[in-house]
Short mmCIF file of C-alpha atoms and ligand atoms in Angstrom, two decimals:
data_model
loop_
_atom_site.label_atom_id
_atom_site.label_comp_id
_atom_site.label_asym_id
_atom_site.label_seq_id
_atom_site.Cartn_x
_atom_site.Cartn_y
_atom_site.Cartn_z
CA MET A 1 0.00 0.00 0.00
CA ILE A 2 1.01 3.59 -0.19
CA ASN A 3 3.64 4.20 2.37
CA ASP A 4 2.76 7.33 4.28
CA GLU A 5 6.40 7.88 5.12
CA THR A 6 7.47 8.03 1.48
CA ARG A 7 4.43 9.31 -0.38
CA ASN A 8 3.87 12.19 1.94
CA SER A 9 6.02 14.32 4.12
CA PRO A 10 7.99 12.04 6.46
CA THR A 11 8.39 14.77 9.02
CA GLY A 12 5.00 16.44 9.05
CA ALA A 13 4.42 19.97 7.75
CA PRO A 14 4.70 21.12 5.14
CA HIS A 15 2.79 18.28 3.53
CA ILE A 16 3.43 17.91 -0.16
CA LEU A 17 1.35 17.18 -3.24
CA PRO A 18 2.74 13.83 -4.43
CA PRO A 19 3.45 13.71 -8.18
CA LEU A 20 0.87 11.99 -10.39
CA PRO A 21 2.09 8.50 -11.34
CA TYR A 22 1.40 9.24 -15.06
CA ALA A 23 0.99 12.17 -17.46
CA ASP A 24 -2.19 14.20 -17.10
CA ASN A 25 -3.48 12.96 -20.48
CA ALA A 26 -2.54 9.31 -19.84
CA LEU A 27 -6.04 8.26 -18.74
CA ASP A 28 -7.78 9.87 -21.73
CA PRO A 29 -10.47 9.20 -22.95
CA VAL A 30 -11.84 7.51 -19.80
CA ILE A 31 -10.67 10.46 -17.69
CA SER A 32 -9.69 13.52 -19.70
CA ALA A 33 -6.63 15.70 -19.16
CA ARG A 34 -9.08 18.50 -18.36
CA THR A 35 -10.61 16.51 -15.50
CA LEU A 36 -7.18 15.50 -14.21
CA GLY A 37 -6.02 19.10 -14.46
CA PHE A 38 -8.78 20.28 -12.16
CA HIS A 39 -8.96 17.20 -9.98
CA TYR A 40 -5.25 16.82 -9.27
CA GLY A 41 -4.06 20.36 -9.97
CA LYS A 42 -6.84 22.19 -8.11
CA HIS A 43 -8.78 19.88 -5.78
CA HIS A 44 -5.94 17.70 -4.51
CA ARG A 45 -3.55 20.66 -4.31
CA THR A 46 -6.09 22.70 -2.35
CA TYR A 47 -6.44 19.96 0.28
CA VAL A 48 -2.65 20.06 0.74
CA ASP A 49 -2.57 23.86 0.97
CA ASN A 50 -5.52 23.91 3.38
CA LEU A 51 -4.00 21.27 5.66
CA ASN A 52 -0.69 23.11 5.85
CA LYS A 53 -2.51 26.32 6.80
CA LEU A 54 -4.77 24.63 9.34
CA ILE A 55 -1.99 22.84 11.23
CA THR A 56 0.38 25.79 11.40
CA GLY A 57 1.15 26.50 15.05
CA THR A 58 -0.66 23.40 16.33
CA GLU A 59 0.66 20.23 17.95
CA LEU A 60 -0.07 18.39 14.68
CA THR A 61 2.75 19.97 12.65
CA ASP A 62 5.28 17.25 13.45
CA LEU A 63 3.00 14.35 12.54
CA THR A 64 2.99 12.38 9.30
CA LEU A 65 -0.18 12.54 7.25
CA GLN A 66 -1.49 9.22 8.50
CA LYS A 67 -0.87 10.24 12.10
CA VAL A 68 -2.70 13.53 11.55
CA ILE A 69 -5.65 11.50 10.29
CA SER A 70 -5.55 9.15 13.30
CA ALA A 71 -5.21 12.04 15.74
CA THR A 72 -8.23 13.91 14.37
CA THR A 73 -10.64 11.07 13.50
CA GLY A 74 -14.02 11.66 15.12
CA ARG A 75 -13.01 15.00 16.66
CA VAL A 76 -15.61 17.63 15.89
CA ASP A 77 -13.21 20.44 16.83
CA LYS A 78 -10.66 19.12 14.30
CA ALA A 79 -13.05 18.28 11.45
CA GLY A 80 -11.44 20.72 9.01
CA ILE A 81 -8.00 19.24 9.57
CA TYR A 82 -9.32 15.67 9.37
CA ASN A 83 -11.24 16.33 6.15
CA ASN A 84 -8.29 17.90 4.35
CA ALA A 85 -5.78 15.31 5.59
CA ALA A 86 -8.05 12.38 4.68
CA GLN A 87 -8.74 13.85 1.26
CA ILE A 88 -4.98 14.14 0.57
CA TRP A 89 -4.55 10.46 1.50
CA ASN A 90 -7.61 9.34 -0.47
CA HIS A 91 -6.59 11.17 -3.64
CA THR A 92 -3.01 9.86 -3.60
CA PHE A 93 -4.45 6.37 -3.15
CA TYR A 94 -6.95 6.96 -5.99
CA TRP A 95 -4.30 8.09 -8.52
CA ASN A 96 -2.40 4.91 -7.77
CA SER A 97 -5.57 2.82 -8.08
CA LEU A 98 -5.73 3.84 -11.76
CA SER A 99 -3.33 3.08 -14.58
CA PRO A 100 -3.25 3.79 -18.32
CA LYS A 101 -2.61 0.04 -18.63
CA GLY A 102 -5.31 -0.90 -16.13
CA GLY A 103 -8.42 -3.04 -16.43
CA GLY A 104 -8.14 -6.61 -17.62
CA LYS A 105 -7.47 -9.42 -15.16
CA PRO A 106 -5.87 -9.18 -11.72
CA PRO A 107 -2.51 -10.87 -11.06
CA ILE A 108 -2.82 -14.46 -9.85
CA VAL A 109 -2.62 -14.01 -6.05
CA LEU A 110 -5.25 -11.27 -6.04
CA LYS A 111 -7.36 -13.21 -8.55
CA GLN A 112 -7.47 -16.23 -6.27
CA LYS A 113 -8.41 -14.11 -3.25
CA ILE A 114 -11.15 -12.39 -5.27
CA GLU A 115 -12.50 -15.77 -6.37
CA SER A 116 -12.53 -17.13 -2.83
CA SER A 117 -14.26 -13.96 -1.57
CA PHE A 118 -16.76 -13.23 -4.39
CA GLY A 119 -16.99 -16.45 -6.41
CA ASP A 120 -15.56 -14.85 -9.53
CA LEU A 121 -14.03 -11.61 -10.83
CA ASP A 122 -17.22 -10.53 -12.52
CA SER A 123 -19.17 -10.64 -9.24
CA CYS A 124 -16.45 -8.56 -7.58
CA LYS A 125 -16.56 -5.94 -10.35
CA LYS A 126 -20.37 -5.83 -10.23
CA GLU A 127 -20.39 -5.30 -6.47
CA LEU A 128 -17.73 -2.58 -6.75
CA ALA A 129 -19.79 -0.82 -9.44
CA SER A 130 -23.10 -1.10 -7.58
CA THR A 131 -21.49 0.15 -4.37
CA ALA A 132 -19.99 3.11 -6.24
CA MET A 133 -23.45 3.85 -7.65
CA SER A 134 -25.22 3.54 -4.30
CA GLN A 135 -23.02 6.06 -2.46
CA PHE A 136 -25.46 8.96 -2.08
CA GLY A 137 -23.65 12.22 -2.79
CA SER A 138 -19.87 12.56 -2.45
CA GLY A 139 -17.68 9.69 -1.38
CA TRP A 140 -15.54 6.72 -2.27
CA ALA A 141 -15.97 3.05 -3.26
CA TRP A 142 -13.25 0.74 -1.94
CA LEU A 143 -11.91 -2.76 -2.32
CA VAL A 144 -10.56 -3.71 1.12
CA MET A 145 -9.02 -6.66 2.90
CA ASN A 146 -10.96 -7.58 6.04
CA GLY A 147 -9.16 -10.39 7.82
CA ASP A 148 -8.75 -13.05 5.15
CA LYS A 149 -11.54 -11.81 2.93
CA ILE A 150 -11.75 -9.17 0.23
CA GLU A 151 -14.78 -6.92 0.54
CA VAL A 152 -16.30 -3.89 -1.14
CA THR A 153 -17.18 -0.91 1.02
CA LYS A 154 -18.05 2.75 0.62
CA THR A 155 -17.37 5.90 2.60
CA ALA A 156 -18.95 9.36 2.52
CA ASN A 157 -17.17 12.66 1.92
CA ALA A 158 -13.56 12.42 3.21
CA GLU A 159 -14.04 9.25 5.27
CA LEU A 160 -11.62 6.40 4.69
CA PRO A 161 -11.56 2.79 5.82
CA LEU A 162 -8.12 3.06 7.50
CA THR A 163 -9.96 3.97 10.65
CA LYS A 164 -12.30 0.97 10.43
CA GLY A 165 -9.70 -1.76 10.90
CA VAL A 166 -9.60 -2.92 7.29
CA LYS A 167 -6.78 -2.60 4.76
CA PRO A 168 -7.61 -0.58 1.61
CA LEU A 169 -6.61 -2.25 -1.69
CA LEU A 170 -7.96 0.27 -4.19
CA VAL A 171 -10.48 3.08 -4.43
CA ILE A 172 -12.75 4.86 -6.91
CA ASP A 173 -13.55 8.53 -6.30
CA VAL A 174 -17.27 9.13 -6.79
CA TRP A 175 -17.34 12.83 -5.94
CA GLU A 176 -18.92 14.66 -8.89
CA HIS A 177 -15.63 16.49 -9.53
CA ALA A 178 -14.13 13.11 -10.53
CA TYR A 179 -16.43 12.71 -13.55
CA TYR A 180 -18.70 15.67 -14.17
CA LEU A 181 -16.65 17.34 -16.93
CA ASP A 182 -16.44 14.06 -18.86
CA TYR A 183 -19.72 12.32 -17.99
CA GLN A 184 -21.95 15.03 -16.45
CA ASN A 185 -24.46 13.16 -14.27
CA ARG A 186 -23.68 9.70 -15.69
CA ARG A 187 -21.73 8.29 -12.77
CA VAL A 188 -22.51 4.76 -13.97
CA ASP A 189 -20.62 5.31 -17.25
CA TYR A 190 -17.59 6.71 -15.41
CA VAL A 191 -17.55 3.86 -12.87
CA ASN A 192 -17.90 1.11 -15.48
CA ALA A 193 -15.24 2.66 -17.74
CA VAL A 194 -12.82 3.00 -14.81
CA ILE A 195 -13.35 -0.63 -13.76
CA GLU A 196 -13.02 -1.99 -17.30
CA LYS A 197 -10.15 0.19 -18.53
CA LEU A 198 -8.19 1.85 -15.74
CA ILE A 199 -8.40 -0.12 -12.52
CA ASN A 200 -4.90 -0.99 -11.32
CA TRP A 201 -5.18 -4.57 -10.08
CA GLY A 202 -1.40 -4.74 -9.63
CA PHE A 203 -1.54 -1.89 -7.11
CA ALA A 204 -4.33 -3.72 -5.26
CA GLU A 205 -2.27 -6.91 -5.19
CA ASN A 206 0.75 -5.05 -3.77
CA ASN A 207 -1.51 -3.73 -1.03
CA LEU A 208 -2.38 -7.24 0.12
CA GLY A 209 0.92 -6.97 2.01
MN1 LIG B 301 -11.72 13.81 -5.76
#
């Protein structure tokens, strides 16, 4: 999985915007360069800028990103910090969950775990798609490892499953900003295209640990 110590500032503030793992037009036409330009260049960057502003002068400045998230989870007085920190983590994880060479079949170890958890790959993909569709409003659809089983789960807004005792394997962003320029209201077309053409099964397999 993404190593917090390498992907994000190892020493706390200032947190950095990690580089995209591909060119901004590499996911075209499923996700256009225009969408990536706004999504990575504006949304993701703004979460980083906001977090750095919000933690200035607080006891959170020395913490890594993941520790900032842990320290602020469920704290109403720290909701702004939590939301920005979690969104930085989620977006870095999302970029790595996609690949210009994605889609197709998972590598063998992941494939076997998917088959023992869902029956077959198709059932896993269908559950991931239906979960992504059923998230009302902004949020995320995840493939996670829960004990020995792979499961699909969803979270709202900035929430992430790190805090729920499961290990994230991959994620699909279903905030409207992820697809609106390319698909307008057709979330289903975005989700299906991502699963068929971009999903990075190799990244998910690496995250099995
Ligand atoms: Mn997003």
